[in-house]
Amino acid sequence: MQDKKLTKKLRFKIFLLIFFNSFLLIFLSLTIPSLKLSNLLTSLITLAIGNFLSLGTGIIIFKWLSFFDRLHEALDHLIHGQYDFRLAASNSRDEFDTLAISLNQLSQDVGKAINSQKTNTDQILSGQRKFEAIIASLIDGIIVLDLHHQVVLINPAAEYLTGYKSDEILGKKLDSLIKLEDKNQQIIAVNDYCSIPVQLDLNTPSPIRVNLTGKGNTKNEIKILAQPIQSTVQTDLGCILILRDLAKEKIFEQMQVDFVSMASHELRTPLTSIVNYLAVVDEEGKNQLSTELYSYVNRALQSAKELSSLIQNFLNVAKIERGSLNINAQPLDWVSLVGQLVNDNKPLAVQKNISLELRLPQQPINQIIADKVHIGEVLNNLISNAINYTPSGGKIEVGIRPENLEVLTYVSDTGVGVPKEAISHLFSKFFRVPGALTRESASKGSGLGLYISKSIIDLHHGKIWVESQPGKGSTFFFTLPLASNPEEPLTIANYSAIT
Amino acid sequence: MSPNQKNILIIEDEQFIAEIYSRELTKAGFLVNIAPDGLVGLQMLQSQSFDLLLLDIMLPGMHGLELLKHWKSKFPDSKMPILLLTNLGQEEVIKEAFSFGATGYFIKASYTPQQIVAEVQNVLSGKVSAPATAQPSA
């Protein structure tokens, strides 16, 4: 379409030119006397020459104009971003071809430049998208600060932990929006943000636990670590803060089951069936089984219970070693618990013809602060040790006595006693008094009981010790904290502060 | 089902254990339903009302604590006591269970079924309130 238009324009221009030239010649012939055109032939010749001249001019001008047209076309292509168009040019080295060649070169160079810029932009965008996707997928929060402690970047995890969306926090000074407190409730100053933690070991900084107070006073317990950015001069970036949500970590830790816990769990699964089914036969089978068979069931059940207790011991030791035996201390009616445990052990004592008595003080005793499950394990352990190491016909006494802010509990027996040399090792792992075991007691116990008991008492901030006379008997003592005020029980933490 | 008969749901994947508990509880006069996993258990909880739930922690698919959390978030006003059954010895898990509203827990391997029945009866008659023990009391 455009070409036709151009061609029309040209034709018109040529026509005008010829017309004009013709008139020029006629005018000249009329005005210049020497060129007096008296006869028609002369006029025609003059006209012919005139036309020839104007046609020639027209052709030359046409060539110029068509070149401009092509130039226009080429530039048009360039304008519309089509850098592949090339003008036809020969190597005649005339002005037109030179210009065409230069224009072609321009198209080529511009084309290249723009394409490479496009590729660069694409790469940058794709790289940026990848980066954003990576940062957004991180479970840990990332906050990047510049040298003025203003937030330059924040990822979704950090948005969650601070409570602020990126558009609310970008460009602002971080400490104007959040507060970091260490475990002693000291506020961490913003100037220290990029040096969290104080690096004792330059090679491996480790994160510290802080409480982060964010938007709307929401609090999150996190582990935080600052990483300086390498090229601060070029980027004006200060450091990267890495935030780990401890709430999530805690849940993850709980879901993680370590080997010993898993092993205990696996061992207990079939054991549960053994204990349960034997218990049912034990209860219902008395009349259906012969006395002998019934007694076998009873023995199997007893062994299963011992196995269960053994697994519990191993689990406890593993926890103690890891430092993860947790004491859930609550106010406890100690007198009633002791009474209960003594009753539980009475059948075993009766079997061995040992008397097991409970001695309570005259005045009532307040509640104590203890973990019911674990402290029960301690008392059970001491009583069953007493039963094992006391010969038939002997006596065991369990007593309670209040002493200041504590309750003293003792288990006293008329058993074989503990030799002096053994006393210092008594509460260590796998220790059993050599030669103290008689045929009656066989090889009861795994040597773990006192070790576990001591660990539990220690965690209650109590004391455990023994007084013994070989051949006469032993008394094991342990203390537990009293709740000072029944309405306001001491927690284990408070108790350690005042003792 | 008589009007006073209490309805108990056991969510436990170990068939042997579920059956023996069911047998003993039925003998003691309870109506017992068993669900072998968390999803079925949740469905049953949502379609019927129960007077007590015995919930195993290590369940295939949905973890017992997840179920507990899910249940409590959907029915926060439910007063149905929830006793956890576990052979795990991890206090952290147990503590978390209590924070989600569990009523008590047993270590399965340490309890005879008669003792479990006794504890269930205690809880339902309102005798035991705070955390149950891992070691049986009788």
Coordinates of C-alpha atoms in Angstrom, one line a residue, chain A residues 2-496:
Chain A
Q2 CA 2.7 2.4 1.0
D3 CA 4.7 1.6 -2.1
K4 CA 1.8 2.4 -4.3
K5 CA 1.3 5.7 -2.6
L6 CA 5.0 6.5 -3.0
T7 CA 4.9 5.5 -6.6
K8 CA 1.9 7.8 -7.1
K9 CA 3.7 10.6 -5.5
L10 CA 6.7 10.1 -7.7
R11 CA 4.8 9.9 -10.8
F12 CA 3.1 13.1 -9.9
K13 CA 6.4 14.7 -9.2
I14 CA 7.8 13.6 -12.5
F15 CA 4.8 14.7 -14.4
L16 CA 5.1 18.1 -12.7
L17 CA 8.7 18.3 -13.6
I18 CA 8.2 17.5 -17.2
F19 CA 5.3 19.9 -17.4
F20 CA 7.3 22.6 -15.8
N21 CA 10.3 22.1 -18.0
S22 CA 8.1 22.2 -21.1
F23 CA 6.6 25.4 -20.1
L24 CA 10.1 26.8 -19.3
L25 CA 11.3 26.0 -22.7
I26 CA 8.2 27.5 -24.4
F27 CA 8.7 30.6 -22.3
L28 CA 12.3 30.7 -23.2
S29 CA 11.6 30.3 -26.9
L30 CA 9.1 33.1 -26.7
T31 CA 11.4 35.5 -24.9
I32 CA 14.7 34.9 -26.4
P33 CA 14.8 36.5 -29.9
S34 CA 17.6 34.3 -31.3
L35 CA 15.4 31.4 -30.6
K36 CA 12.5 32.8 -32.7
L37 CA 10.3 29.9 -33.5
S38 CA 8.8 31.0 -36.8
N39 CA 7.9 27.6 -37.9
L40 CA 6.3 24.6 -36.3
L41 CA 9.3 22.3 -36.8
T42 CA 11.6 24.5 -34.7
S43 CA 9.0 24.6 -32.0
L44 CA 8.6 20.8 -32.0
I45 CA 12.3 20.3 -31.9
T46 CA 12.6 22.7 -29.0
L47 CA 9.8 21.0 -27.2
A48 CA 11.4 17.6 -27.8
I49 CA 14.7 18.8 -26.4
G50 CA 12.9 20.3 -23.5
N51 CA 11.1 17.1 -22.7
F52 CA 14.2 15.1 -23.1
L53 CA 16.0 17.4 -20.7
S54 CA 13.2 17.3 -18.2
L55 CA 12.9 13.5 -18.5
G56 CA 16.6 13.2 -17.8
T57 CA 16.3 15.4 -14.8
G58 CA 13.2 13.5 -13.8
I59 CA 15.1 10.2 -13.9
I60 CA 17.9 11.5 -11.9
I61 CA 15.5 13.0 -9.3
F62 CA 13.5 9.7 -9.4
K63 CA 16.6 7.8 -8.5
W64 CA 17.2 10.1 -5.6
L65 CA 13.7 10.0 -4.5
S66 CA 13.4 6.2 -4.7
F67 CA 16.6 6.0 -2.7
F68 CA 15.0 8.2 -0.1
D69 CA 12.0 5.9 -0.2
R70 CA 14.1 2.9 0.4
L71 CA 15.9 4.8 3.1
H72 CA 12.6 5.7 4.6
E73 CA 11.6 2.0 4.4
A74 CA 14.8 0.9 6.0
L75 CA 14.4 3.4 8.8
D76 CA 10.8 2.4 9.2
H77 CA 11.9 -1.1 9.8
L78 CA 14.4 0.1 12.4
I79 CA 11.8 2.2 14.1
H80 CA 9.5 -0.8 14.4
G81 CA 12.3 -3.0 15.8
Q82 CA 13.0 -5.1 12.7
Y83 CA 16.7 -5.0 12.7
D84 CA 17.0 -7.7 9.9
F85 CA 16.1 -5.5 7.0
R86 CA 19.0 -4.6 4.7
L87 CA 19.1 -2.2 1.9
A88 CA 20.3 -3.6 -1.4
A89 CA 23.7 -2.1 -2.0
S90 CA 26.4 -2.8 -4.6
N91 CA 30.0 -2.0 -4.2
S92 CA 29.9 0.9 -6.6
R93 CA 31.1 3.3 -3.9
D94 CA 28.8 6.0 -5.0
E95 CA 27.1 8.1 -2.4
F96 CA 24.0 6.1 -2.4
D97 CA 25.6 2.8 -1.9
T98 CA 27.9 4.1 0.8
L99 CA 24.9 5.5 2.6
A100 CA 23.1 2.2 2.2
I101 CA 26.0 0.2 3.5
S102 CA 26.3 2.5 6.5
L103 CA 22.6 2.2 7.2
N104 CA 22.8 -1.6 7.0
Q105 CA 25.7 -1.6 9.4
L106 CA 23.7 0.6 11.7
S107 CA 20.7 -1.8 11.5
Q108 CA 23.0 -4.7 12.3
D109 CA 24.7 -3.0 15.2
V110 CA 21.5 -1.7 16.7
G111 CA 19.9 -5.1 16.3
K112 CA 22.8 -6.8 18.0
A113 CA 22.8 -4.4 20.9
I114 CA 19.1 -4.5 21.5
N115 CA 19.0 -8.3 21.3
S116 CA 21.9 -8.7 23.7
Q117 CA 20.2 -6.3 26.1
K118 CA 17.0 -8.3 25.8
T119 CA 18.9 -11.5 26.6
N120 CA 20.6 -9.8 29.6
T121 CA 17.3 -8.6 30.9
D122 CA 15.8 -12.0 30.5
Q123 CA 18.6 -13.6 32.3
I124 CA 18.5 -11.0 35.1
L125 CA 14.7 -11.5 35.5
S126 CA 15.0 -15.3 35.4
G127 CA 17.9 -15.1 37.9
Q128 CA 15.9 -12.8 40.1
R129 CA 12.9 -15.0 40.0
K130 CA 15.0 -18.0 40.9
F131 CA 16.5 -16.0 43.8
E132 CA 13.1 -14.9 45.0
A133 CA 11.7 -18.4 44.8
I134 CA 14.7 -19.7 46.8
I135 CA 14.4 -17.0 49.4
A136 CA 10.7 -17.5 49.7
S137 CA 11.0 -21.2 50.2
L138 CA 13.4 -20.9 53.1
I139 CA 12.0 -22.1 56.3
D140 CA 14.3 -19.7 58.1
G141 CA 13.6 -16.1 58.1
I142 CA 15.9 -13.8 56.2
I143 CA 16.2 -10.1 56.8
V144 CA 18.9 -8.1 54.9
L145 CA 20.0 -4.8 56.4
D146 CA 21.9 -2.0 54.9
L147 CA 24.6 0.0 56.7
H148 CA 22.0 2.1 58.3
H149 CA 20.1 -0.9 59.7
Q150 CA 17.3 -0.3 57.3
V151 CA 15.5 -3.4 55.9
V152 CA 16.5 -4.1 52.3
L153 CA 15.0 -7.5 51.9
I154 CA 12.7 -9.7 53.9
N155 CA 11.4 -13.2 53.0
P156 CA 8.0 -14.6 53.9
A157 CA 9.3 -16.6 56.8
A158 CA 10.7 -13.4 58.4
E159 CA 7.4 -11.6 57.6
Y160 CA 5.7 -14.2 59.6
L161 CA 8.1 -14.0 62.5
T162 CA 8.1 -10.2 62.7
G163 CA 4.4 -9.8 61.9
Y164 CA 5.2 -7.2 59.2
K165 CA 4.6 -7.5 55.5
S166 CA 7.5 -6.5 53.2
D167 CA 5.9 -3.3 52.1
E168 CA 5.5 -2.3 55.8
I169 CA 9.1 -2.9 56.7
L170 CA 11.2 -2.2 53.6
G171 CA 13.3 0.9 54.0
K172 CA 12.6 1.3 57.7
K173 CA 15.1 0.9 60.5
L174 CA 14.6 -2.6 61.9
D175 CA 14.7 -1.6 65.5
S176 CA 11.8 0.8 65.0
L177 CA 9.5 -2.1 64.3
I178 CA 10.8 -5.0 66.3
K179 CA 12.5 -5.7 69.6
L180 CA 15.1 -8.4 70.4
E181 CA 15.6 -9.6 73.9
D182 CA 18.1 -12.1 75.0
K183 CA 17.4 -14.8 77.6
N184 CA 18.1 -12.4 80.5
Q185 CA 15.5 -10.0 79.1
Q186 CA 18.2 -7.5 78.0
I187 CA 17.3 -5.7 74.9
I188 CA 19.8 -6.1 72.1
A189 CA 20.7 -2.7 70.6
V190 CA 20.4 -2.3 66.8
N191 CA 24.1 -1.5 66.5
D192 CA 24.7 -5.0 67.7
Y193 CA 22.3 -6.7 65.3
C194 CA 25.0 -7.3 62.7
S195 CA 27.3 -8.8 65.2
I196 CA 24.9 -11.3 66.8
P197 CA 26.3 -13.4 68.4
V198 CA 29.5 -12.1 69.9
Q199 CA 31.8 -14.3 68.0
L200 CA 33.9 -16.2 70.5
D201 CA 35.1 -18.5 67.7
L202 CA 35.5 -16.7 64.5
N203 CA 35.2 -19.8 62.4
T204 CA 31.8 -21.0 63.6
P205 CA 29.5 -18.4 64.9
S206 CA 26.5 -20.1 66.5
P207 CA 23.0 -18.6 66.8
I208 CA 21.6 -17.3 70.0
R209 CA 18.1 -17.6 71.4
V210 CA 16.2 -14.4 71.6
N211 CA 12.7 -13.3 72.0
L212 CA 11.4 -11.3 69.1
T213 CA 8.6 -8.8 69.7
G214 CA 7.0 -7.8 66.5
K215 CA 3.9 -6.2 65.1
G216 CA 1.0 -5.9 67.6
N217 CA 3.3 -7.1 70.4
T218 CA 3.4 -10.6 69.1
K219 CA 6.2 -12.6 70.6
N220 CA 8.2 -15.4 69.0
E221 CA 11.1 -17.3 70.5
I222 CA 13.7 -17.6 67.8
K223 CA 17.4 -18.4 67.2
I224 CA 19.1 -15.6 65.4
L225 CA 22.4 -15.3 63.6
A226 CA 23.9 -12.4 61.7
Q227 CA 26.1 -12.9 58.7
P228 CA 28.1 -9.9 57.4
I229 CA 27.8 -9.3 53.6
Q230 CA 31.1 -9.5 51.8
S231 CA 31.1 -6.6 49.4
T232 CA 29.6 -3.8 51.4
V233 CA 31.4 -1.0 49.5
Q234 CA 29.6 -1.8 46.2
T235 CA 26.3 -2.8 47.6
D236 CA 25.8 -0.6 50.7
L237 CA 24.5 -3.8 52.4
G238 CA 25.3 -4.4 56.1
C239 CA 24.4 -8.0 57.0
I240 CA 22.0 -10.8 56.7
L241 CA 19.9 -11.8 59.8
I242 CA 18.9 -15.5 59.8
L243 CA 15.9 -16.2 62.0
R244 CA 14.9 -19.7 63.1
D245 CA 11.5 -20.2 64.6
L246 CA 12.1 -22.2 67.7
A247 CA 8.4 -23.1 68.0
K248 CA 8.7 -25.1 64.8
E249 CA 12.1 -26.5 65.9
K250 CA 10.6 -27.7 69.1
I251 CA 7.8 -29.6 67.3
F252 CA 10.3 -31.1 65.0
E253 CA 12.5 -32.2 67.9
Q254 CA 9.5 -33.8 69.5
M255 CA 8.6 -35.6 66.3
Q256 CA 12.2 -36.8 66.0
V257 CA 12.6 -40.0 67.8
D258 CA 16.2 -40.9 68.7
F259 CA 17.4 -44.4 68.6
V260 CA 16.9 -45.3 72.3
S261 CA 13.4 -44.0 72.4
M262 CA 12.6 -45.8 69.1
A263 CA 14.1 -49.0 70.4
S264 CA 12.2 -48.7 73.7
H265 CA 9.1 -48.1 71.8
E266 CA 9.7 -51.0 69.5
L267 CA 10.5 -53.3 72.4
R268 CA 7.4 -52.2 74.3
T269 CA 5.0 -52.9 71.5
P270 CA 5.1 -56.7 71.7
L271 CA 5.7 -56.5 75.4
T272 CA 2.4 -54.7 75.8
S273 CA 0.6 -57.6 74.2
I274 CA 2.5 -60.1 76.4
V275 CA 1.7 -58.2 79.6
N276 CA -1.9 -57.6 78.6
Y277 CA -2.8 -61.1 77.5
L278 CA -1.0 -62.8 80.4
A279 CA -2.8 -60.5 82.8
V280 CA -6.2 -61.5 81.4
V281 CA -5.3 -65.3 81.7
D282 CA -3.9 -64.6 85.2
E283 CA -7.2 -63.1 86.2
E284 CA -9.6 -65.4 84.5
G285 CA -7.6 -68.7 84.3
K286 CA -7.4 -69.6 87.9
N287 CA -10.3 -72.0 87.7
Q288 CA -9.6 -73.2 84.2
L289 CA -6.0 -74.1 84.6
S290 CA -4.2 -76.5 86.8
T291 CA -2.4 -75.0 89.7
E292 CA 0.9 -75.7 88.1
L293 CA 0.0 -74.1 84.7
Y294 CA -1.6 -71.2 86.5
S295 CA 1.6 -70.6 88.4
Y296 CA 3.5 -70.6 85.1
V297 CA 1.3 -67.9 83.8
N298 CA 1.9 -65.9 86.9
R299 CA 5.7 -66.3 86.5
A300 CA 5.5 -65.2 82.9
L301 CA 3.5 -62.1 83.8
Q302 CA 6.0 -61.2 86.6
S303 CA 8.9 -61.5 84.1
A304 CA 7.1 -59.4 81.6
K305 CA 6.6 -56.7 84.2
E306 CA 10.3 -56.8 85.1
L307 CA 11.2 -56.5 81.5
S308 CA 8.9 -53.5 81.2
S309 CA 10.7 -51.9 84.2
L310 CA 14.1 -52.7 82.7
I311 CA 13.2 -51.0 79.5
Q312 CA 12.1 -48.0 81.5
N313 CA 15.4 -47.9 83.2
F314 CA 17.4 -48.0 80.0
L315 CA 15.3 -45.2 78.6
N316 CA 15.9 -43.2 81.7
V317 CA 19.6 -43.7 81.6
A318 CA 19.7 -42.7 78.0
K319 CA 17.8 -39.5 78.8
I320 CA 20.0 -38.7 81.8
E321 CA 23.1 -39.1 79.6
R322 CA 21.7 -36.8 77.0
G323 CA 20.6 -34.3 79.7
S324 CA 17.1 -34.6 78.5
L325 CA 15.4 -36.2 81.5
N326 CA 12.6 -33.7 82.1
I327 CA 11.1 -33.2 85.5
N328 CA 7.6 -32.1 85.5
A329 CA 7.4 -30.9 89.1
Q330 CA 3.9 -30.3 90.5
P331 CA 2.5 -30.0 94.0
L332 CA 2.1 -33.6 95.3
D333 CA 0.6 -35.2 98.3
W334 CA 3.7 -37.1 99.2
V335 CA 2.2 -39.0 102.2
S336 CA -0.5 -40.6 100.1
L337 CA 1.9 -41.5 97.3
V338 CA 4.4 -43.1 99.7
G339 CA 1.5 -45.1 101.3
Q340 CA 0.4 -46.2 97.8
L341 CA 3.9 -47.4 96.8
V342 CA 4.4 -49.2 100.0
N343 CA 1.2 -51.1 99.5
D344 CA 2.2 -51.9 95.9
N345 CA 5.4 -53.5 97.2
K346 CA 3.8 -55.4 100.1
P347 CA 2.9 -58.6 98.1
L348 CA 6.6 -59.0 97.1
A349 CA 7.8 -58.4 100.6
V350 CA 5.2 -60.9 102.0
Q351 CA 6.4 -63.5 99.5
K352 CA 9.9 -63.2 101.0
N353 CA 8.6 -63.1 104.5
I354 CA 9.9 -59.6 105.1
S355 CA 7.8 -57.1 107.0
L356 CA 7.3 -53.7 105.2
E357 CA 6.1 -50.9 107.4
L358 CA 5.3 -47.3 106.9
R359 CA 6.0 -44.7 109.6
L360 CA 4.4 -41.4 109.3
P361 CA 5.1 -38.3 111.4
Q362 CA 2.5 -37.0 113.9
Q363 CA 2.0 -33.6 112.2
P364 CA 0.5 -33.4 108.8
I365 CA 3.0 -32.7 106.0
N366 CA 2.3 -30.1 103.3
Q367 CA 2.5 -30.9 99.7
I368 CA 5.9 -31.3 98.1
I369 CA 7.0 -30.2 94.7
A370 CA 8.0 -33.2 92.6
D371 CA 7.4 -35.1 89.4
K372 CA 5.0 -37.8 90.5
V373 CA 6.1 -40.4 88.0
H374 CA 9.9 -40.1 88.5
I375 CA 9.8 -39.7 92.2
G376 CA 7.6 -42.8 92.4
E377 CA 10.4 -44.6 90.4
V378 CA 12.9 -43.5 93.0
L379 CA 10.9 -44.8 96.0
N380 CA 10.1 -48.0 94.2
N381 CA 13.7 -48.5 93.4
L382 CA 14.8 -48.1 97.0
I383 CA 12.1 -50.3 98.4
S384 CA 12.7 -53.1 95.9
N385 CA 16.5 -52.9 96.6
A386 CA 15.7 -53.2 100.3
I387 CA 13.6 -56.3 99.6
N388 CA 16.3 -57.8 97.4
Y389 CA 19.1 -57.3 99.8
T390 CA 17.3 -58.3 103.0
P391 CA 17.1 -62.0 103.9
S392 CA 13.9 -63.7 104.8
G393 CA 12.4 -62.7 108.2
G394 CA 13.9 -59.2 107.9
K395 CA 12.3 -55.8 108.4
I396 CA 11.9 -52.8 106.1
E397 CA 10.7 -49.5 107.3
V398 CA 9.7 -46.5 105.1
G399 CA 9.4 -43.2 106.9
I400 CA 8.8 -39.5 106.3
R401 CA 10.0 -36.5 108.3
P402 CA 9.6 -32.8 107.7
E403 CA 12.9 -30.8 108.0
N404 CA 12.7 -27.1 107.6
L405 CA 11.8 -26.4 103.9
E406 CA 12.2 -30.1 103.0
V407 CA 10.8 -33.5 103.5
L408 CA 13.1 -36.3 104.4
T409 CA 12.2 -39.8 103.3
Y410 CA 14.0 -42.9 104.4
V411 CA 14.0 -46.6 103.5
S412 CA 15.6 -48.6 106.2
D413 CA 16.3 -52.3 106.1
T414 CA 17.9 -55.1 108.2
G415 CA 19.7 -56.4 105.2
V416 CA 23.2 -57.3 104.2
G417 CA 24.4 -53.7 104.3
V418 CA 26.9 -51.9 102.1
P419 CA 30.7 -52.2 102.7
K420 CA 32.4 -48.9 103.3
E421 CA 34.5 -49.0 100.1
A422 CA 31.4 -49.4 98.0
I423 CA 29.5 -46.4 99.4
S424 CA 31.2 -43.8 97.1
H425 CA 30.5 -45.9 94.0
L426 CA 27.0 -46.9 95.0
F427 CA 25.2 -44.3 92.9
S428 CA 27.2 -44.8 89.7
K429 CA 26.1 -46.6 86.6
F430 CA 26.0 -50.4 86.5
F431 CA 27.5 -50.7 90.0
R432 CA 26.5 -53.6 92.1
V433 CA 28.1 -54.4 95.4
P434 CA 30.4 -57.4 94.7
G435 CA 29.6 -60.5 96.6
A436 CA 26.5 -59.0 98.2
L437 CA 24.0 -61.1 96.4
T438 CA 22.8 -64.2 98.0
R439 CA 21.1 -67.1 96.3
E440 CA 17.7 -65.7 97.3
S441 CA 18.1 -62.4 95.5
A442 CA 19.7 -63.9 92.4
S443 CA 20.8 -61.2 90.0
K444 CA 18.0 -58.8 90.4
G445 CA 18.4 -55.3 89.1
S446 CA 20.6 -54.0 86.4
G447 CA 22.8 -51.7 88.5
L448 CA 21.0 -48.8 87.1
G449 CA 18.5 -48.1 89.8
L450 CA 20.5 -46.0 92.2
Y451 CA 22.2 -44.1 89.3
I452 CA 18.8 -43.1 88.0
S453 CA 17.4 -42.4 91.4
K454 CA 20.3 -40.0 92.1
S455 CA 19.8 -38.3 88.8
I456 CA 16.2 -37.8 89.5
I457 CA 16.7 -36.5 93.1
D458 CA 19.4 -34.2 91.7
L459 CA 17.0 -32.8 89.2
H460 CA 14.6 -32.1 92.1
H461 CA 17.4 -30.2 93.8
G462 CA 17.2 -32.8 96.6
K463 CA 19.9 -34.9 98.2
I464 CA 20.2 -38.7 98.4
W465 CA 22.7 -40.6 100.6
V466 CA 23.1 -43.9 102.5
E467 CA 24.1 -44.9 106.0
S468 CA 25.0 -48.5 106.3
Q469 CA 26.5 -51.1 108.6
P470 CA 27.6 -54.3 106.8
G471 CA 25.7 -57.3 108.3
K472 CA 23.3 -55.1 110.1
G473 CA 21.4 -53.1 107.5
S474 CA 21.2 -49.9 105.4
T475 CA 19.1 -46.8 105.4
F476 CA 18.7 -44.7 102.3
F477 CA 17.7 -41.1 102.7
F478 CA 16.5 -38.5 100.3
T479 CA 15.1 -35.0 100.6
L480 CA 12.5 -33.2 98.5
P481 CA 11.4 -29.5 98.6
L482 CA 8.2 -28.7 100.4
A483 CA 5.7 -26.3 98.8
S484 CA 6.2 -23.3 101.1
N485 CA 2.7 -22.1 100.8
P486 CA 0.0 -24.5 99.6
E487 CA -1.7 -21.8 97.6
E488 CA 1.6 -20.6 96.1
P489 CA 3.7 -23.7 95.4
L490 CA 7.4 -23.2 94.7
T491 CA 8.6 -24.3 91.3
I492 CA 11.8 -26.1 91.1
A493 CA 13.4 -22.9 89.6
N494 CA 12.3 -20.7 92.5
Y495 CA 13.5 -23.3 95.0
S496 CA 17.0 -23.4 93.7

